mmCIF file of C-alpha atoms in Angstrom:
data_model
loop_
_atom_site.group_PDB
_atom_site.id
_atom_site.type_symbol
_atom_site.label_atom_id
_atom_site.label_comp_id
_atom_site.label_asym_id
_atom_site.label_seq_id
_atom_site.Cartn_x
_atom_site.Cartn_y
_atom_site.Cartn_z
ATOM 1 C CA MET A 1 96.623 142.118 230.735
ATOM 2 C CA ARG A 2 97.377 143.383 234.212
ATOM 3 C CA LYS A 3 94.969 142.765 237.043
ATOM 4 C CA ASN A 4 94.100 146.447 237.476
ATOM 5 C CA SER A 5 93.814 147.293 233.787
ATOM 6 C CA ILE A 6 90.977 149.452 232.546
ATOM 7 C CA LYS A 7 89.476 146.527 230.636
ATOM 8 C CA ASN A 8 89.463 144.303 233.722
ATOM 9 C CA THR A 9 87.905 147.089 235.799
ATOM 10 C CA ARG A 10 85.117 147.505 233.228
ATOM 11 C CA ILE A 11 84.508 143.754 233.113
ATOM 12 C CA ASN A 12 84.350 143.632 236.935
ATOM 13 C CA GLY A 13 81.767 146.424 236.960
ATOM 14 C CA GLU A 14 79.642 144.835 234.247
ATOM 15 C CA VAL A 15 79.703 141.404 235.900
ATOM 16 C CA GLN A 16 78.803 142.976 239.263
ATOM 17 C CA ARG A 17 75.872 144.862 237.729
ATOM 18 C CA GLU A 18 74.523 141.789 235.926
ATOM 19 C CA LEU A 19 75.008 139.505 238.949
ATOM 20 C CA SER A 20 73.041 141.954 241.093
ATOM 21 C CA GLU A 21 70.245 142.001 238.543
ATOM 22 C CA ILE A 22 70.195 138.191 238.236
ATOM 23 C CA LEU A 23 70.112 137.715 242.024
ATOM 24 C CA ARG A 24 67.368 140.303 242.400
ATOM 25 C CA THR A 25 65.046 139.134 239.641
ATOM 26 C CA GLU A 26 65.841 135.641 238.369
ATOM 27 C CA ILE A 27 66.580 133.409 241.372
ATOM 28 C CA LYS A 28 63.498 131.633 242.719
ATOM 29 C CA ASP A 29 65.188 129.661 245.521
ATOM 30 C CA PRO A 30 63.471 130.702 248.799
ATOM 31 C CA ARG A 31 66.833 130.717 250.587
ATOM 32 C CA VAL A 32 67.962 133.465 248.217
ATOM 33 C CA ALA A 33 64.743 135.202 247.174
ATOM 34 C CA GLY A 34 63.533 135.824 250.730
ATOM 35 C CA VAL A 35 66.705 137.658 251.783
ATOM 36 C CA MET A 36 68.198 140.954 250.677
ATOM 37 C CA ILE A 37 71.530 140.170 249.022
ATOM 38 C CA SER A 38 73.884 142.775 247.619
ATOM 39 C CA VAL A 39 76.945 142.151 245.504
ATOM 40 C CA VAL A 40 79.662 144.191 247.218
ATOM 41 C CA SER A 41 82.439 143.600 244.701
ATOM 42 C CA VAL A 42 83.524 141.244 241.966
ATOM 43 C CA GLU A 43 87.003 140.120 240.972
ATOM 44 C CA VAL A 44 87.334 138.476 237.567
ATOM 45 C CA THR A 45 90.742 137.018 236.761
ATOM 46 C CA PRO A 46 92.501 138.564 233.751
ATOM 47 C CA ASP A 47 92.044 135.374 231.698
ATOM 48 C CA LEU A 48 88.253 135.450 232.421
ATOM 49 C CA LYS A 49 88.269 131.913 233.822
ATOM 50 C CA TYR A 50 87.287 132.555 237.448
ATOM 51 C CA CYS A 51 85.225 135.109 239.297
ATOM 52 C CA LYS A 52 84.998 135.803 243.027
ATOM 53 C CA ALA A 53 81.778 137.559 243.945
ATOM 54 C CA TYR A 54 81.723 139.090 247.412
ATOM 55 C CA ILE A 55 78.160 139.271 248.713
ATOM 56 C CA SER A 56 76.585 140.843 251.753
ATOM 57 C CA VAL A 57 73.389 139.483 253.267
ATOM 58 C CA LEU A 58 71.052 141.603 255.352
ATOM 59 C CA GLY A 59 69.858 139.512 258.274
ATOM 60 C CA SER A 60 71.108 136.943 260.731
ATOM 61 C CA GLU A 61 74.089 134.642 260.317
ATOM 62 C CA ASP A 62 71.732 131.709 259.710
ATOM 63 C CA ALA A 63 70.065 133.595 256.865
ATOM 64 C CA ALA A 64 73.484 134.420 255.421
ATOM 65 C CA GLY A 65 74.548 130.781 255.542
ATOM 66 C CA ASP A 66 71.316 129.642 253.921
ATOM 67 C CA ALA A 67 71.606 132.295 251.210
ATOM 68 C CA LEU A 68 75.193 131.264 250.493
ATOM 69 C CA ALA A 69 74.120 127.617 250.230
ATOM 70 C CA GLY A 70 71.297 128.624 247.879
ATOM 71 C CA LEU A 71 73.681 130.586 245.689
ATOM 72 C CA LYS A 72 76.134 127.702 245.527
ATOM 73 C CA SER A 73 73.362 125.344 244.436
ATOM 74 C CA ALA A 74 72.203 127.806 241.739
ATOM 75 C CA VAL A 75 75.693 128.639 240.449
ATOM 76 C CA GLY A 76 75.136 126.796 237.149
ATOM 77 C CA TYR A 77 71.963 128.720 236.370
ATOM 78 C CA ILE A 78 73.547 132.035 237.380
ATOM 79 C CA ARG A 79 76.569 131.361 235.164
ATOM 80 C CA ARG A 80 74.330 130.502 232.195
ATOM 81 C CA GLU A 81 72.315 133.704 232.667
ATOM 82 C CA LEU A 82 75.537 135.690 232.947
ATOM 83 C CA ALA A 83 76.784 134.162 229.691
ATOM 84 C CA ARG A 84 73.508 135.064 227.996
ATOM 85 C CA ARG A 85 73.651 138.694 229.188
ATOM 86 C CA ILE A 86 77.360 139.473 228.784
ATOM 87 C CA ASN A 87 79.310 138.702 225.636
ATOM 88 C CA LEU A 88 82.683 137.524 226.951
ATOM 89 C CA ARG A 89 85.213 135.166 225.415
ATOM 90 C CA ASN A 90 84.891 132.893 228.462
ATOM 91 C CA THR A 91 82.160 132.914 231.040
ATOM 92 C CA PRO A 92 83.940 132.766 234.394
ATOM 93 C CA GLU A 93 83.342 130.075 236.985
ATOM 94 C CA LEU A 94 81.605 131.775 239.891
ATOM 95 C CA SER A 95 82.450 131.447 243.556
ATOM 96 C CA PHE A 96 80.456 133.368 246.142
ATOM 97 C CA ILE A 97 82.205 134.670 249.252
ATOM 98 C CA LEU A 98 80.368 136.158 252.212
ATOM 99 C CA ASP A 99 81.636 139.684 252.864
ATOM 100 C CA GLN A 100 81.051 140.865 256.404
ATOM 101 C CA SER A 101 82.896 144.178 256.136
ATOM 102 C CA ILE A 102 79.668 146.220 256.274
ATOM 103 C CA GLU A 103 78.543 144.468 259.462
ATOM 104 C CA TYR A 104 82.035 144.904 260.910
ATOM 105 C CA GLY A 105 81.945 148.631 260.084
ATOM 106 C CA VAL A 106 78.556 149.055 261.771
ATOM 107 C CA HIS A 107 79.831 147.187 264.838
ATOM 108 C CA MET A 108 82.968 149.350 265.054
ATOM 109 C CA SER A 109 80.874 152.499 264.622
ATOM 110 C CA ARG A 110 78.660 151.429 267.556
ATOM 111 C CA LEU A 111 81.732 150.829 269.722
ATOM 112 C CA ILE A 112 83.136 154.247 268.863
ATOM 113 C CA ASP A 113 79.784 155.878 269.629
ATOM 114 C CA GLU A 114 79.686 154.155 273.042
ATOM 115 C CA VAL A 115 83.197 155.323 273.901
ATOM 116 C CA THR A 116 82.524 158.913 272.848
ATOM 117 C CA LYS A 117 79.247 158.877 274.804
ATOM 118 C CA ASP A 118 81.116 157.726 277.916
ATOM 119 C CA LEU A 119 83.755 160.435 277.429
ATOM 120 C CA GLN A 120 81.099 163.149 277.058
ATOM 121 C CA GLU A 121 79.384 162.047 280.298
ATOM 122 C CA GLU A 122 82.574 162.464 282.334
#
């Protein structure tokens, strides 16, 4: 099975949807529950052994670090819930990666707006 096969794409989408639901409703850790976390994308390996979940945290860098630590401590529970919800041959080992592309995009957009504002004033 190739990495970009239709089956792998469907599995990625299903895992992303279920992870979002688990993070939103099931996790009781205050480091995670008190912060808005969104699952940006998920990459499951073709053999279904490993999964990289890219998450974005709304808030400060401290809140993002705390949320990431909370997710890493709850990874066993999240994996068990994922196995219960999705019928896969193997339940992948989860690793959470902080994705800052949204924040970077907002920052770049602000910089572009400042430059265009300066050009319009001249």
